[in-house]
Each structure stands twice: as C-alpha cells, then as structure tokens.
PDB file of C-alpha atoms in Angstrom:
ATOM      1  CA  MET A   1     -76.815 -67.363 -58.025  1.00 76.00           C
ATOM      2  CA  ASP A   2     -76.220 -67.331 -54.252  1.00 81.00           C
ATOM      3  CA  ASN A   3     -77.463 -70.878 -53.957  1.00 87.00           C
ATOM      4  CA  ILE A   4     -74.997 -72.062 -56.605  1.00 91.00           C
ATOM      5  CA  ILE A   5     -72.099 -70.558 -54.740  1.00 91.00           C
ATOM      6  CA  ILE A   6     -73.282 -72.157 -51.505  1.00 92.00           C
ATOM      7  CA  TYR A   7     -73.546 -75.538 -53.205  1.00 92.00           C
ATOM      8  CA  VAL A   8     -70.110 -75.193 -54.756  1.00 92.00           C
ATOM      9  CA  LEU A   9     -68.594 -74.289 -51.413  1.00 93.00           C
ATOM     10  CA  LEU A  10     -70.314 -77.189 -49.655  1.00 93.00           C
ATOM     11  CA  LEU A  11     -69.088 -79.539 -52.342  1.00 94.00           C
ATOM     12  CA  TYR A  12     -65.549 -78.211 -51.995  1.00 93.00           C
ATOM     13  CA  MET A  13     -65.719 -78.540 -48.206  1.00 95.00           C
ATOM     14  CA  PHE A  14     -66.954 -82.093 -48.530  1.00 94.00           C
ATOM     15  CA  LEU A  15     -64.074 -82.912 -50.913  1.00 95.00           C
ATOM     16  CA  LEU A  16     -61.561 -81.342 -48.532  1.00 95.00           C
ATOM     17  CA  THR A  17     -62.935 -83.241 -45.545  1.00 94.00           C
ATOM     18  CA  SER A  18     -62.850 -86.446 -47.468  1.00 93.00           C
ATOM     19  CA  LYS A  19     -59.198 -85.901 -48.524  1.00 94.00           C
ATOM     20  CA  ILE A  20     -58.197 -84.972 -44.981  1.00 94.00           C
ATOM     21  CA  ASP A  21     -59.873 -88.146 -43.590  1.00 91.00           C
ATOM     22  CA  SER A  22     -58.024 -90.222 -46.181  1.00 92.00           C
ATOM     23  CA  LEU A  23     -54.701 -88.622 -45.307  1.00 93.00           C
ATOM     24  CA  GLN A  24     -55.279 -89.204 -41.570  1.00 89.00           C
ATOM     25  CA  LYS A  25     -55.939 -92.894 -42.186  1.00 88.00           C
ATOM     26  CA  HIS A  26     -52.868 -93.137 -44.336  1.00 91.00           C
ATOM     27  CA  ILE A  27     -50.743 -91.477 -41.579  1.00 87.00           C
ATOM     28  CA  THR A  28     -52.149 -93.824 -38.967  1.00 83.00           C
ATOM     29  CA  ARG A  29     -51.245 -96.889 -41.072  1.00 85.00           C
ATOM     30  CA  MET A  30     -47.743 -95.491 -41.705  1.00 88.00           C
ATOM     31  CA  ASN A  31     -47.280 -94.875 -37.952  1.00 81.00           C
ATOM     32  CA  SER A  32     -48.376 -98.418 -37.202  1.00 80.00           C
ATOM     33  CA  ASN A  33     -45.928 -99.770 -39.737  1.00 85.00           C
ATOM     34  CA  LEU A  34     -43.110 -97.635 -38.354  1.00 83.00           C
ATOM     35  CA  ILE A  35     -43.763 -98.887 -34.840  1.00 78.00           C
ATOM     36  CA  LYS A  36     -43.633-102.506 -36.053  1.00 82.00           C
ATOM     37  CA  VAL A  37     -40.376-101.914 -37.959  1.00 86.00           C
ATOM     38  CA  ALA A  38     -38.837-100.096 -34.986  1.00 79.00           C
ATOM     39  CA  LYS A  39     -39.655-103.094 -32.762  1.00 78.00           C
ATOM     40  CA  GLN A  40     -38.078-105.539 -35.263  1.00 85.00           C
ATOM     41  CA  VAL A  41     -34.796-103.625 -35.613  1.00 85.00           C
ATOM     42  CA  GLY A  42     -34.484-102.815 -31.900  1.00 78.00           C
ATOM     43  CA  VAL A  43     -34.938 -99.091 -31.854  1.00 72.00           C
ATOM     44  CA  PRO A  44     -35.149 -97.895 -28.264  1.00 70.00           C
ATOM     45  CA  GLN A  45     -38.607 -97.031 -27.120  1.00 68.00           C
ATOM     46  CA  GLU A  46     -39.701 -93.656 -25.863  1.00 74.00           C
ATOM     47  CA  PRO A  47     -40.163 -93.226 -22.133  1.00 80.00           C
ATOM     48  CA  LEU A  48     -43.860 -92.358 -22.906  1.00 84.00           C
ATOM     49  CA  ASP A  49     -44.323 -95.831 -24.360  1.00 85.00           C
ATOM     50  CA  ASP A  50     -43.140 -97.399 -21.123  1.00 86.00           C
ATOM     51  CA  GLU A  51     -45.567 -95.257 -19.090  1.00 90.00           C
ATOM     52  CA  LEU A  52     -48.363 -96.138 -21.501  1.00 91.00           C
ATOM     53  CA  ARG A  53     -47.645 -99.877 -21.212  1.00 91.00           C
ATOM     54  CA  ASN A  54     -47.776 -99.562 -17.443  1.00 92.00           C
ATOM     55  CA  LEU A  55     -51.167 -97.897 -17.643  1.00 93.00           C
ATOM     56  CA  ILE A  56     -52.449-100.546 -20.075  1.00 92.00           C
ATOM     57  CA  ASN A  57     -51.210-103.333 -17.777  1.00 94.00           C
ATOM     58  CA  GLU A  58     -53.040-101.677 -14.868  1.00 94.00           C
ATOM     59  CA  GLY A  59     -56.240-101.748 -16.866  1.00 94.00           C
ATOM     60  CA  LYS A  60     -56.201 -97.985 -17.500  1.00 93.00           C
ATOM     61  CA  LYS A  61     -56.377 -97.970 -21.299  1.00 93.00           C
ATOM     62  CA  ILE A  62     -58.552 -94.870 -21.404  1.00 94.00           C
ATOM     63  CA  GLN A  63     -56.043 -93.013 -19.247  1.00 94.00           C
ATOM     64  CA  ALA A  64     -53.325 -94.177 -21.664  1.00 93.00           C
ATOM     65  CA  ILE A  65     -55.228 -92.776 -24.622  1.00 93.00           C
ATOM     66  CA  LYS A  66     -55.649 -89.478 -22.754  1.00 93.00           C
ATOM     67  CA  GLU A  67     -51.908 -89.340 -22.103  1.00 91.00           C
ATOM     68  CA  VAL A  68     -51.091 -89.956 -25.779  1.00 89.00           C
ATOM     69  CA  ARG A  69     -53.455 -87.146 -26.819  1.00 89.00           C
ATOM     70  CA  LYS A  70     -51.984 -84.784 -24.268  1.00 88.00           C
ATOM     71  CA  ALA A  71     -48.324 -85.596 -25.230  1.00 85.00           C
ATOM     72  CA  THR A  72     -48.749 -85.772 -29.004  1.00 82.00           C
ATOM     73  CA  GLY A  73     -51.882 -83.799 -29.930  1.00 84.00           C
ATOM     74  CA  LEU A  74     -53.289 -86.752 -31.848  1.00 84.00           C
ATOM     75  CA  GLY A  75     -57.003 -87.145 -32.346  1.00 88.00           C
ATOM     76  CA  LEU A  76     -59.019 -89.723 -30.387  1.00 90.00           C
ATOM     77  CA  LYS A  77     -58.927 -92.415 -33.106  1.00 90.00           C
ATOM     78  CA  GLU A  78     -55.242 -91.975 -33.771  1.00 88.00           C
ATOM     79  CA  ALA A  79     -54.418 -92.040 -30.089  1.00 89.00           C
ATOM     80  CA  LYS A  80     -56.453 -95.212 -29.614  1.00 91.00           C
ATOM     81  CA  ASP A  81     -54.639 -96.806 -32.539  1.00 89.00           C
ATOM     82  CA  TYR A  82     -51.328 -95.825 -30.999  1.00 89.00           C
ATOM     83  CA  VAL A  83     -52.242 -97.411 -27.687  1.00 91.00           C
ATOM     84  CA  ASP A  84     -53.573-100.527 -29.444  1.00 90.00           C
ATOM     85  CA  ASN A  85     -50.259-100.909 -31.253  1.00 86.00           C
ATOM     86  CA  LEU A  86     -48.373-100.906 -27.928  1.00 83.00           C
ATOM     87  CA  GLN A  87     -50.291-103.957 -26.625  1.00 77.00           C
TER      88      GLN A  87
END
C-alpha cells in the first residue's frame, strides 16, 4: 500500500514538473514575441536593456545573463533567451 502511494505521488510530481516546464517555455516564447512587437511599434526600451547591450557589445554575454537574472529573477535559460533576443 505504501508503495502505491509513493508511485502515485511520483507520477503526480512528474506531471506537475512537465506542466511547469511547458508553461515556462510558453512564457519565454510570449516574452520573445512581446519584445519583437515592442521594437516594431517603437516602445521605449528599459535602461536595463541598454546596459545589457553594452555588455554584449563588450563581449560580456555571460555577465549580461547574470545581470538579467539578478534584476528579474528569471532562470538561466530564460535569462539567456532574453539576452539572445537583445542581439
């Protein structure tokens, strides 16, 4: 009986993890699209973006990713995607 409960809990955790991963990917795609739309319609950029572009131009992409993570709390993959969209 205990094993069944453990298996059910593990399955439930796996399903939740899978759903969270899917949602994170969806949010990353939405953020990328929003950045592209903002560029097209001329929305002013955040000062952070200017600082990040300077770091990228200086060849400090890793530092730029660290700054994004510190400022926004994004995960590593999402911060990298954010920096990649600025290039």
